[in-house]
Amino acid sequence: MSTISNATSNPSDETRMNSIINQFNLIELPKEGGLYQIIDRSSIEVSLPHRMQCDSTLRAQSHIYYMLTRLRPDQPQLSYNYLHSIDDADDLHILVEGDSVDYYLFYEDGHVEHKVLGHSYTDGELPLVTTPGTVASKALKLRSGNHGYAFIISALAPEWTAERCKIGAGQVFLDKYTGKEEWCTTDFLRELIGPNWTDDTAAKS
């Protein structure tokens, strides 16, 4: 796997980041952004009865390595986890090392939350961020810091499956959440959607 280089970053941080990417075989996560690798899945199975139209039996958890980085300026998607949701899953993120990460959570009832995953606990940052399965969608953005990357462990319960993941949003999303908090500007919400703009007006009607 090719290494990541940036002339303005600390060489020791670049070396450390590249060693993580290579050791854990991190690859780009299509559409959502960032780098990832699935670690494993639970041996325990759970059933979601309301999902009878699909496969209602899932593994109880899946565990994922995840990374955001600013050290590829020609690939800005690697510093974001663009707006998305996964049906029927709680998600827990733990920051292993690196810079802080902003979490933007959007709920069905229209309220929003902003949390920061990081190691500056006295500044209100959190060592772990949980996303409830009832959240409508979420997005992550890497903060500028001393390292240029964040290495995260994610645990989803039940497991991640592609067919339950929805990526992107459109005008209905903007109409619902713009102005809910000071940071909920149209431009910033579009930034969190990234390249995954969708026509969601048909779904609303």
mmCIF file with all atom_site columns, C-alpha atoms in Angstrom:
data_model
loop_
_atom_site.group_PDB
_atom_site.id
_atom_site.type_symbol
_atom_site.label_atom_id
_atom_site.label_alt_id
_atom_site.label_comp_id
_atom_site.label_asym_id
_atom_site.label_entity_id
_atom_site.label_seq_id
_atom_site.pdbx_PDB_ins_code
_atom_site.Cartn_x
_atom_site.Cartn_y
_atom_site.Cartn_z
_atom_site.occupancy
_atom_site.B_iso_or_equiv
_atom_site.pdbx_formal_charge
_atom_site.auth_seq_id
_atom_site.auth_comp_id
_atom_site.auth_asym_id
_atom_site.auth_atom_id
_atom_site.pdbx_PDB_model_num
ATOM 1   C CA . MET A 1 1   ? 0.000   0.000   0.000  1.00 0.00 ? 1   MET A CA 1
ATOM 2   C CA . SER A 1 2   ? 1.304   3.458   -0.817 1.00 0.00 ? 2   SER A CA 1
ATOM 3   C CA . THR A 1 3   ? 2.279   5.732   2.038  1.00 0.00 ? 3   THR A CA 1
ATOM 4   C CA . ILE A 1 4   ? 0.923   9.199   2.681  1.00 0.00 ? 4   ILE A CA 1
ATOM 5   C CA . SER A 1 5   ? 3.211   12.208  2.466  1.00 0.00 ? 5   SER A CA 1
ATOM 6   C CA . ASN A 1 6   ? 2.861   15.889  3.281  1.00 0.00 ? 6   ASN A CA 1
ATOM 7   C CA . ALA A 1 7   ? 5.726   18.351  3.372  1.00 0.00 ? 7   ALA A CA 1
ATOM 8   C CA . THR A 1 8   ? 4.223   20.469  6.158  1.00 0.00 ? 8   THR A CA 1
ATOM 9   C CA . SER A 1 9   ? 3.437   17.659  8.587  1.00 0.00 ? 9   SER A CA 1
ATOM 10  C CA . ASN A 1 10  ? 5.671   16.317  11.325 1.00 0.00 ? 10  ASN A CA 1
ATOM 11  C CA . PRO A 1 11  ? 7.713   13.449  9.824  1.00 0.00 ? 11  PRO A CA 1
ATOM 12  C CA . SER A 1 12  ? 7.292   11.352  12.966 1.00 0.00 ? 12  SER A CA 1
ATOM 13  C CA . ASP A 1 13  ? 3.503   11.763  12.787 1.00 0.00 ? 13  ASP A CA 1
ATOM 14  C CA . GLU A 1 14  ? 3.506   10.776  9.117  1.00 0.00 ? 14  GLU A CA 1
ATOM 15  C CA . THR A 1 15  ? 5.631   7.748   9.889  1.00 0.00 ? 15  THR A CA 1
ATOM 16  C CA . ARG A 1 16  ? 3.343   6.732   12.719 1.00 0.00 ? 16  ARG A CA 1
ATOM 17  C CA . MET A 1 17  ? 0.202   7.190   10.621 1.00 0.00 ? 17  MET A CA 1
ATOM 18  C CA . ASN A 1 18  ? 1.600   5.253   7.687  1.00 0.00 ? 18  ASN A CA 1
ATOM 19  C CA . SER A 1 19  ? 2.635   2.409   9.971  1.00 0.00 ? 19  SER A CA 1
ATOM 20  C CA . ILE A 1 20  ? -0.967  2.181   11.237 1.00 0.00 ? 20  ILE A CA 1
ATOM 21  C CA . ILE A 1 21  ? -2.358  2.227   7.690  1.00 0.00 ? 21  ILE A CA 1
ATOM 22  C CA . ASN A 1 22  ? 0.011   -0.527  6.604  1.00 0.00 ? 22  ASN A CA 1
ATOM 23  C CA . GLN A 1 23  ? -0.233  -2.675  9.734  1.00 0.00 ? 23  GLN A CA 1
ATOM 24  C CA . PHE A 1 24  ? -4.033  -2.749  9.742  1.00 0.00 ? 24  PHE A CA 1
ATOM 25  C CA . ASN A 1 25  ? -4.468  -2.639  5.950  1.00 0.00 ? 25  ASN A CA 1
ATOM 26  C CA . LEU A 1 26  ? -6.693  0.444   6.019  1.00 0.00 ? 26  LEU A CA 1
ATOM 27  C CA . ILE A 1 27  ? -8.398  1.250   2.713  1.00 0.00 ? 27  ILE A CA 1
ATOM 28  C CA . GLU A 1 28  ? -10.613 4.096   1.547  1.00 0.00 ? 28  GLU A CA 1
ATOM 29  C CA . LEU A 1 29  ? -14.284 3.851   2.498  1.00 0.00 ? 29  LEU A CA 1
ATOM 30  C CA . PRO A 1 30  ? -16.219 4.611   -0.717 1.00 0.00 ? 30  PRO A CA 1
ATOM 31  C CA . LYS A 1 31  ? -18.676 7.540   -0.617 1.00 0.00 ? 31  LYS A CA 1
ATOM 32  C CA . GLU A 1 32  ? -18.579 7.910   3.184  1.00 0.00 ? 32  GLU A CA 1
ATOM 33  C CA . GLY A 1 33  ? -14.928 8.963   3.260  1.00 0.00 ? 33  GLY A CA 1
ATOM 34  C CA . GLY A 1 34  ? -12.027 8.119   5.539  1.00 0.00 ? 34  GLY A CA 1
ATOM 35  C CA . LEU A 1 35  ? -10.056 4.875   5.746  1.00 0.00 ? 35  LEU A CA 1
ATOM 36  C CA . TYR A 1 36  ? -11.283 1.668   7.360  1.00 0.00 ? 36  TYR A CA 1
ATOM 37  C CA . GLN A 1 37  ? -10.911 -2.052  7.847  1.00 0.00 ? 37  GLN A CA 1
ATOM 38  C CA . ILE A 1 38  ? -13.333 -4.502  9.456  1.00 0.00 ? 38  ILE A CA 1
ATOM 39  C CA . ILE A 1 39  ? -11.669 -6.243  12.396 1.00 0.00 ? 39  ILE A CA 1
ATOM 40  C CA . ASP A 1 40  ? -14.187 -8.981  13.164 1.00 0.00 ? 40  ASP A CA 1
ATOM 41  C CA . ARG A 1 41  ? -17.819 -9.804  13.915 1.00 0.00 ? 41  ARG A CA 1
ATOM 42  C CA . SER A 1 42  ? -19.382 -11.228 17.047 1.00 0.00 ? 42  SER A CA 1
ATOM 43  C CA . SER A 1 43  ? -20.004 -14.974 17.185 1.00 0.00 ? 43  SER A CA 1
ATOM 44  C CA . ILE A 1 44  ? -23.387 -14.228 18.787 1.00 0.00 ? 44  ILE A CA 1
ATOM 45  C CA . GLU A 1 45  ? -26.431 -13.745 16.558 1.00 0.00 ? 45  GLU A CA 1
ATOM 46  C CA . VAL A 1 46  ? -29.386 -11.488 17.315 1.00 0.00 ? 46  VAL A CA 1
ATOM 47  C CA . SER A 1 47  ? -32.777 -11.169 15.668 1.00 0.00 ? 47  SER A CA 1
ATOM 48  C CA . LEU A 1 48  ? -34.619 -7.988  14.674 1.00 0.00 ? 48  LEU A CA 1
ATOM 49  C CA . PRO A 1 49  ? -38.233 -9.147  14.174 1.00 0.00 ? 49  PRO A CA 1
ATOM 50  C CA . HIS A 1 50  ? -39.360 -5.913  12.487 1.00 0.00 ? 50  HIS A CA 1
ATOM 51  C CA . ARG A 1 51  ? -36.874 -6.599  9.679  1.00 0.00 ? 51  ARG A CA 1
ATOM 52  C CA . MET A 1 52  ? -38.725 -9.654  8.391  1.00 0.00 ? 52  MET A CA 1
ATOM 53  C CA . GLN A 1 53  ? -38.694 -8.285  4.832  1.00 0.00 ? 53  GLN A CA 1
ATOM 54  C CA . CYS A 1 54  ? -34.904 -8.529  4.975  1.00 0.00 ? 54  CYS A CA 1
ATOM 55  C CA . ASP A 1 55  ? -32.564 -10.869 6.795  1.00 0.00 ? 55  ASP A CA 1
ATOM 56  C CA . SER A 1 56  ? -33.682 -10.364 10.398 1.00 0.00 ? 56  SER A CA 1
ATOM 57  C CA . THR A 1 57  ? -30.721 -12.275 11.882 1.00 0.00 ? 57  THR A CA 1
ATOM 58  C CA . LEU A 1 58  ? -27.478 -10.350 12.356 1.00 0.00 ? 58  LEU A CA 1
ATOM 59  C CA . ARG A 1 59  ? -24.271 -10.740 14.321 1.00 0.00 ? 59  ARG A CA 1
ATOM 60  C CA . ALA A 1 60  ? -24.480 -8.939  17.655 1.00 0.00 ? 60  ALA A CA 1
ATOM 61  C CA . GLN A 1 61  ? -21.550 -6.619  16.899 1.00 0.00 ? 61  GLN A CA 1
ATOM 62  C CA . SER A 1 62  ? -18.946 -5.711  14.328 1.00 0.00 ? 62  SER A CA 1
ATOM 63  C CA . HIS A 1 63  ? -15.648 -3.993  15.129 1.00 0.00 ? 63  HIS A CA 1
ATOM 64  C CA . ILE A 1 64  ? -13.922 -1.625  12.725 1.00 0.00 ? 64  ILE A CA 1
ATOM 65  C CA . TYR A 1 65  ? -10.650 0.292   12.470 1.00 0.00 ? 65  TYR A CA 1
ATOM 66  C CA . TYR A 1 66  ? -11.318 3.794   11.168 1.00 0.00 ? 66  TYR A CA 1
ATOM 67  C CA . MET A 1 67  ? -9.093  6.741   10.304 1.00 0.00 ? 67  MET A CA 1
ATOM 68  C CA . LEU A 1 68  ? -9.548  10.332  9.177  1.00 0.00 ? 68  LEU A CA 1
ATOM 69  C CA . THR A 1 69  ? -6.574  12.262  7.794  1.00 0.00 ? 69  THR A CA 1
ATOM 70  C CA . ARG A 1 70  ? -5.724  15.681  6.376  1.00 0.00 ? 70  ARG A CA 1
ATOM 71  C CA . LEU A 1 71  ? -2.379  14.525  5.028  1.00 0.00 ? 71  LEU A CA 1
ATOM 72  C CA . ARG A 1 72  ? -3.690  13.907  1.514  1.00 0.00 ? 72  ARG A CA 1
ATOM 73  C CA . PRO A 1 73  ? -4.758  17.414  0.469  1.00 0.00 ? 73  PRO A CA 1
ATOM 74  C CA . ASP A 1 74  ? -5.712  16.129  -2.979 1.00 0.00 ? 74  ASP A CA 1
ATOM 75  C CA . GLN A 1 75  ? -8.204  13.740  -1.317 1.00 0.00 ? 75  GLN A CA 1
ATOM 76  C CA . PRO A 1 76  ? -10.280 15.898  1.052  1.00 0.00 ? 76  PRO A CA 1
ATOM 77  C CA . GLN A 1 77  ? -12.795 13.072  1.485  1.00 0.00 ? 77  GLN A CA 1
ATOM 78  C CA . LEU A 1 78  ? -10.323 11.349  3.789  1.00 0.00 ? 78  LEU A CA 1
ATOM 79  C CA . SER A 1 79  ? -10.826 14.024  6.466  1.00 0.00 ? 79  SER A CA 1
ATOM 80  C CA . TYR A 1 80  ? -14.619 13.508  6.557  1.00 0.00 ? 80  TYR A CA 1
ATOM 81  C CA . ASN A 1 81  ? -17.101 10.810  7.352  1.00 0.00 ? 81  ASN A CA 1
ATOM 82  C CA . TYR A 1 82  ? -19.843 12.296  5.202  1.00 0.00 ? 82  TYR A CA 1
ATOM 83  C CA . LEU A 1 83  ? -23.491 12.405  6.223  1.00 0.00 ? 83  LEU A CA 1
ATOM 84  C CA . HIS A 1 84  ? -24.952 8.907   6.501  1.00 0.00 ? 84  HIS A CA 1
ATOM 85  C CA . SER A 1 85  ? -27.044 6.619   8.668  1.00 0.00 ? 85  SER A CA 1
ATOM 86  C CA . ILE A 1 86  ? -27.278 2.926   9.417  1.00 0.00 ? 86  ILE A CA 1
ATOM 87  C CA . ASP A 1 87  ? -30.636 1.464   10.358 1.00 0.00 ? 87  ASP A CA 1
ATOM 88  C CA . ASP A 1 88  ? -31.102 -0.302  13.692 1.00 0.00 ? 88  ASP A CA 1
ATOM 89  C CA . ALA A 1 89  ? -27.552 0.045   15.019 1.00 0.00 ? 89  ALA A CA 1
ATOM 90  C CA . ASP A 1 90  ? -25.892 1.738   17.977 1.00 0.00 ? 90  ASP A CA 1
ATOM 91  C CA . ASP A 1 91  ? -22.394 2.971   17.125 1.00 0.00 ? 91  ASP A CA 1
ATOM 92  C CA . LEU A 1 92  ? -19.574 3.580   19.606 1.00 0.00 ? 92  LEU A CA 1
ATOM 93  C CA . HIS A 1 93  ? -16.311 5.323   18.656 1.00 0.00 ? 93  HIS A CA 1
ATOM 94  C CA . ILE A 1 94  ? -13.151 5.419   20.786 1.00 0.00 ? 94  ILE A CA 1
ATOM 95  C CA . LEU A 1 95  ? -10.213 7.654   19.867 1.00 0.00 ? 95  LEU A CA 1
ATOM 96  C CA . VAL A 1 96  ? -7.034  5.590   20.029 1.00 0.00 ? 96  VAL A CA 1
ATOM 97  C CA . GLU A 1 97  ? -4.665  8.386   19.032 1.00 0.00 ? 97  GLU A CA 1
ATOM 98  C CA . GLY A 1 98  ? -4.387  11.543  16.951 1.00 0.00 ? 98  GLY A CA 1
ATOM 99  C CA . ASP A 1 99  ? -6.394  14.734  16.625 1.00 0.00 ? 99  ASP A CA 1
ATOM 100 C CA . SER A 1 100 ? -9.914  15.502  17.811 1.00 0.00 ? 100 SER A CA 1
ATOM 101 C CA . VAL A 1 101 ? -12.990 14.816  15.677 1.00 0.00 ? 101 VAL A CA 1
ATOM 102 C CA . ASP A 1 102 ? -16.265 16.753  15.465 1.00 0.00 ? 102 ASP A CA 1
ATOM 103 C CA . TYR A 1 103 ? -19.452 14.648  15.484 1.00 0.00 ? 103 TYR A CA 1
ATOM 104 C CA . TYR A 1 104 ? -22.656 16.146  14.118 1.00 0.00 ? 104 TYR A CA 1
ATOM 105 C CA . LEU A 1 105 ? -25.818 14.187  14.960 1.00 0.00 ? 105 LEU A CA 1
ATOM 106 C CA . PHE A 1 106 ? -29.227 14.788  13.379 1.00 0.00 ? 106 PHE A CA 1
ATOM 107 C CA . TYR A 1 107 ? -32.408 13.345  14.889 1.00 0.00 ? 107 TYR A CA 1
ATOM 108 C CA . GLU A 1 108 ? -35.782 12.537  13.335 1.00 0.00 ? 108 GLU A CA 1
ATOM 109 C CA . ASP A 1 109 ? -37.589 15.005  15.598 1.00 0.00 ? 109 ASP A CA 1
ATOM 110 C CA . GLY A 1 110 ? -35.452 17.821  14.189 1.00 0.00 ? 110 GLY A CA 1
ATOM 111 C CA . HIS A 1 111 ? -32.996 18.426  17.028 1.00 0.00 ? 111 HIS A CA 1
ATOM 112 C CA . VAL A 1 112 ? -29.243 18.205  16.543 1.00 0.00 ? 112 VAL A CA 1
ATOM 113 C CA . GLU A 1 113 ? -26.167 17.511  18.680 1.00 0.00 ? 113 GLU A CA 1
ATOM 114 C CA . HIS A 1 114 ? -22.498 18.395  18.376 1.00 0.00 ? 114 HIS A CA 1
ATOM 115 C CA . LYS A 1 115 ? -19.942 16.294  20.256 1.00 0.00 ? 115 LYS A CA 1
ATOM 116 C CA . VAL A 1 116 ? -16.151 16.231  20.124 1.00 0.00 ? 116 VAL A CA 1
ATOM 117 C CA . LEU A 1 117 ? -14.162 13.006  20.327 1.00 0.00 ? 117 LEU A CA 1
ATOM 118 C CA . GLY A 1 118 ? -10.753 13.824  21.773 1.00 0.00 ? 118 GLY A CA 1
ATOM 119 C CA . HIS A 1 119 ? -8.317  13.662  24.656 1.00 0.00 ? 119 HIS A CA 1
ATOM 120 C CA . SER A 1 120 ? -8.725  17.232  26.001 1.00 0.00 ? 120 SER A CA 1
ATOM 121 C CA . TYR A 1 121 ? -11.255 16.210  28.626 1.00 0.00 ? 121 TYR A CA 1
ATOM 122 C CA . THR A 1 122 ? -11.048 19.501  30.561 1.00 0.00 ? 122 THR A CA 1
ATOM 123 C CA . ASP A 1 123 ? -12.174 21.265  27.366 1.00 0.00 ? 123 ASP A CA 1
ATOM 124 C CA . GLY A 1 124 ? -15.267 19.097  27.146 1.00 0.00 ? 124 GLY A CA 1
ATOM 125 C CA . GLU A 1 125 ? -13.920 16.547  24.681 1.00 0.00 ? 125 GLU A CA 1
ATOM 126 C CA . LEU A 1 126 ? -15.023 12.941  25.138 1.00 0.00 ? 126 LEU A CA 1
ATOM 127 C CA . PRO A 1 127 ? -12.922 9.740   25.150 1.00 0.00 ? 127 PRO A CA 1
ATOM 128 C CA . LEU A 1 128 ? -15.778 7.985   23.359 1.00 0.00 ? 128 LEU A CA 1
ATOM 129 C CA . VAL A 1 129 ? -18.820 9.099   21.395 1.00 0.00 ? 129 VAL A CA 1
ATOM 130 C CA . THR A 1 130 ? -21.937 6.971   21.088 1.00 0.00 ? 130 THR A CA 1
ATOM 131 C CA . THR A 1 131 ? -24.502 7.312   18.323 1.00 0.00 ? 131 THR A CA 1
ATOM 132 C CA . PRO A 1 132 ? -27.905 5.795   19.149 1.00 0.00 ? 132 PRO A CA 1
ATOM 133 C CA . GLY A 1 133 ? -29.691 3.647   16.619 1.00 0.00 ? 133 GLY A CA 1
ATOM 134 C CA . THR A 1 134 ? -32.528 6.161   16.646 1.00 0.00 ? 134 THR A CA 1
ATOM 135 C CA . VAL A 1 135 ? -30.382 8.940   15.145 1.00 0.00 ? 135 VAL A CA 1
ATOM 136 C CA . ALA A 1 136 ? -31.526 10.009  11.680 1.00 0.00 ? 136 ALA A CA 1
ATOM 137 C CA . SER A 1 137 ? -28.018 10.668  10.344 1.00 0.00 ? 137 SER A CA 1
ATOM 138 C CA . LYS A 1 138 ? -24.541 11.777  11.375 1.00 0.00 ? 138 LYS A CA 1
ATOM 139 C CA . ALA A 1 139 ? -21.335 13.221  9.953  1.00 0.00 ? 139 ALA A CA 1
ATOM 140 C CA . LEU A 1 140 ? -17.746 13.480  11.216 1.00 0.00 ? 140 LEU A CA 1
ATOM 141 C CA . LYS A 1 141 ? -15.062 16.053  10.460 1.00 0.00 ? 141 LYS A CA 1
ATOM 142 C CA . LEU A 1 142 ? -11.421 15.879  11.543 1.00 0.00 ? 142 LEU A CA 1
ATOM 143 C CA . ARG A 1 143 ? -10.215 18.934  13.465 1.00 0.00 ? 143 ARG A CA 1
ATOM 144 C CA . SER A 1 144 ? -6.946  20.655  12.654 1.00 0.00 ? 144 SER A CA 1
ATOM 145 C CA . GLY A 1 145 ? -4.335  19.504  15.143 1.00 0.00 ? 145 GLY A CA 1
ATOM 146 C CA . ASN A 1 146 ? -0.754  18.468  15.728 1.00 0.00 ? 146 ASN A CA 1
ATOM 147 C CA . HIS A 1 147 ? -0.937  15.041  14.100 1.00 0.00 ? 147 HIS A CA 1
ATOM 148 C CA . GLY A 1 148 ? -2.983  15.350  10.911 1.00 0.00 ? 148 GLY A CA 1
ATOM 149 C CA . TYR A 1 149 ? -4.967  12.172  11.538 1.00 0.00 ? 149 TYR A CA 1
ATOM 150 C CA . ALA A 1 150 ? -7.275  10.423  14.003 1.00 0.00 ? 150 ALA A CA 1
ATOM 151 C CA . PHE A 1 151 ? -7.221  6.658   14.545 1.00 0.00 ? 151 PHE A CA 1
ATOM 152 C CA . ILE A 1 152 ? -10.526 5.346   15.887 1.00 0.00 ? 152 ILE A CA 1
ATOM 153 C CA . ILE A 1 153 ? -12.049 2.042   16.948 1.00 0.00 ? 153 ILE A CA 1
ATOM 154 C CA . SER A 1 154 ? -15.747 1.613   16.100 1.00 0.00 ? 154 SER A CA 1
ATOM 155 C CA . ALA A 1 155 ? -18.124 -0.972  17.548 1.00 0.00 ? 155 ALA A CA 1
ATOM 156 C CA . LEU A 1 156 ? -21.576 -1.323  15.954 1.00 0.00 ? 156 LEU A CA 1
ATOM 157 C CA . ALA A 1 157 ? -24.395 -3.301  17.517 1.00 0.00 ? 157 ALA A CA 1
ATOM 158 C CA . PRO A 1 158 ? -25.775 -5.159  15.708 1.00 0.00 ? 158 PRO A CA 1
ATOM 159 C CA . GLU A 1 159 ? -23.205 -5.565  12.968 1.00 0.00 ? 159 GLU A CA 1
ATOM 160 C CA . TRP A 1 160 ? -22.694 -3.271  9.990  1.00 0.00 ? 160 TRP A CA 1
ATOM 161 C CA . THR A 1 161 ? -24.285 -4.409  6.728  1.00 0.00 ? 161 THR A CA 1
ATOM 162 C CA . ALA A 1 162 ? -24.246 -2.452  3.490  1.00 0.00 ? 162 ALA A CA 1
ATOM 163 C CA . GLU A 1 163 ? -27.977 -2.700  2.774  1.00 0.00 ? 163 GLU A CA 1
ATOM 164 C CA . ARG A 1 164 ? -28.818 -0.882  6.043  1.00 0.00 ? 164 ARG A CA 1
ATOM 165 C CA . CYS A 1 165 ? -26.490 2.030   5.302  1.00 0.00 ? 165 CYS A CA 1
ATOM 166 C CA . LYS A 1 166 ? -27.854 5.198   3.674  1.00 0.00 ? 166 LYS A CA 1
ATOM 167 C CA . ILE A 1 167 ? -25.427 7.834   2.419  1.00 0.00 ? 167 ILE A CA 1
ATOM 168 C CA . GLY A 1 168 ? -26.142 11.446  1.519  1.00 0.00 ? 168 GLY A CA 1
ATOM 169 C CA . ALA A 1 169 ? -29.093 13.833  1.650  1.00 0.00 ? 169 ALA A CA 1
ATOM 170 C CA . GLY A 1 170 ? -30.646 16.728  -0.237 1.00 0.00 ? 170 GLY A CA 1
ATOM 171 C CA . GLN A 1 171 ? -33.005 19.672  0.010  1.00 0.00 ? 171 GLN A CA 1
ATOM 172 C CA . VAL A 1 172 ? -35.392 18.045  2.489  1.00 0.00 ? 172 VAL A CA 1
ATOM 173 C CA . PHE A 1 173 ? -32.475 17.591  4.894  1.00 0.00 ? 173 PHE A CA 1
ATOM 174 C CA . LEU A 1 174 ? -31.432 21.232  4.483  1.00 0.00 ? 174 LEU A CA 1
ATOM 175 C CA . ASP A 1 175 ? -34.983 22.472  5.018  1.00 0.00 ? 175 ASP A CA 1
ATOM 176 C CA . LYS A 1 176 ? -35.320 20.402  8.191  1.00 0.00 ? 176 LYS A CA 1
ATOM 177 C CA . TYR A 1 177 ? -32.040 21.215  9.927  1.00 0.00 ? 177 TYR A CA 1
ATOM 178 C CA . THR A 1 178 ? -30.823 24.608  8.688  1.00 0.00 ? 178 THR A CA 1
ATOM 179 C CA . GLY A 1 179 ? -30.830 27.070  11.591 1.00 0.00 ? 179 GLY A CA 1
ATOM 180 C CA . LYS A 1 180 ? -31.359 24.478  14.339 1.00 0.00 ? 180 LYS A CA 1
ATOM 181 C CA . GLU A 1 181 ? -28.058 25.566  15.910 1.00 0.00 ? 181 GLU A CA 1
ATOM 182 C CA . GLU A 1 182 ? -25.569 28.293  15.067 1.00 0.00 ? 182 GLU A CA 1
ATOM 183 C CA . TRP A 1 183 ? -23.402 25.826  13.147 1.00 0.00 ? 183 TRP A CA 1
ATOM 184 C CA . CYS A 1 184 ? -26.364 24.556  11.079 1.00 0.00 ? 184 CYS A CA 1
ATOM 185 C CA . THR A 1 185 ? -25.842 26.884  8.126  1.00 0.00 ? 185 THR A CA 1
ATOM 186 C CA . THR A 1 186 ? -26.818 25.819  4.632  1.00 0.00 ? 186 THR A CA 1
ATOM 187 C CA . ASP A 1 187 ? -23.206 25.942  3.472  1.00 0.00 ? 187 ASP A CA 1
ATOM 188 C CA . PHE A 1 188 ? -21.916 23.835  6.362  1.00 0.00 ? 188 PHE A CA 1
ATOM 189 C CA . LEU A 1 189 ? -24.656 21.228  6.041  1.00 0.00 ? 189 LEU A CA 1
ATOM 190 C CA . ARG A 1 190 ? -23.826 20.948  2.339  1.00 0.00 ? 190 ARG A CA 1
ATOM 191 C CA . GLU A 1 191 ? -20.190 20.483  3.338  1.00 0.00 ? 191 GLU A CA 1
ATOM 192 C CA . LEU A 1 192 ? -21.180 17.573  5.582  1.00 0.00 ? 192 LEU A CA 1
ATOM 193 C CA . ILE A 1 193 ? -23.190 15.996  2.755  1.00 0.00 ? 193 ILE A CA 1
ATOM 194 C CA . GLY A 1 194 ? -20.109 16.319  0.546  1.00 0.00 ? 194 GLY A CA 1
ATOM 195 C CA . PRO A 1 195 ? -20.294 14.661  -2.876 1.00 0.00 ? 195 PRO A CA 1
ATOM 196 C CA . ASN A 1 196 ? -23.372 12.624  -1.930 1.00 0.00 ? 196 ASN A CA 1
ATOM 197 C CA . TRP A 1 197 ? -26.126 15.135  -2.732 1.00 0.00 ? 197 TRP A CA 1
ATOM 198 C CA . THR A 1 198 ? -29.388 13.303  -3.472 1.00 0.00 ? 198 THR A CA 1
ATOM 199 C CA . ASP A 1 199 ? -32.869 14.241  -4.650 1.00 0.00 ? 199 ASP A CA 1
ATOM 200 C CA . ASP A 1 200 ? -34.783 13.507  -1.455 1.00 0.00 ? 200 ASP A CA 1
ATOM 201 C CA . THR A 1 201 ? -37.888 15.502  -2.385 1.00 0.00 ? 201 THR A CA 1
ATOM 202 C CA . ALA A 1 202 ? -39.455 12.482  -4.110 1.00 0.00 ? 202 ALA A CA 1
ATOM 203 C CA . ALA A 1 203 ? -39.064 10.386  -0.957 1.00 0.00 ? 203 ALA A CA 1
ATOM 204 C CA . LYS A 1 204 ? -40.802 13.088  1.095  1.00 0.00 ? 204 LYS A CA 1
ATOM 205 C CA . SER A 1 205 ? -43.767 13.307  -1.270 1.00 0.00 ? 205 SER A CA 1
#
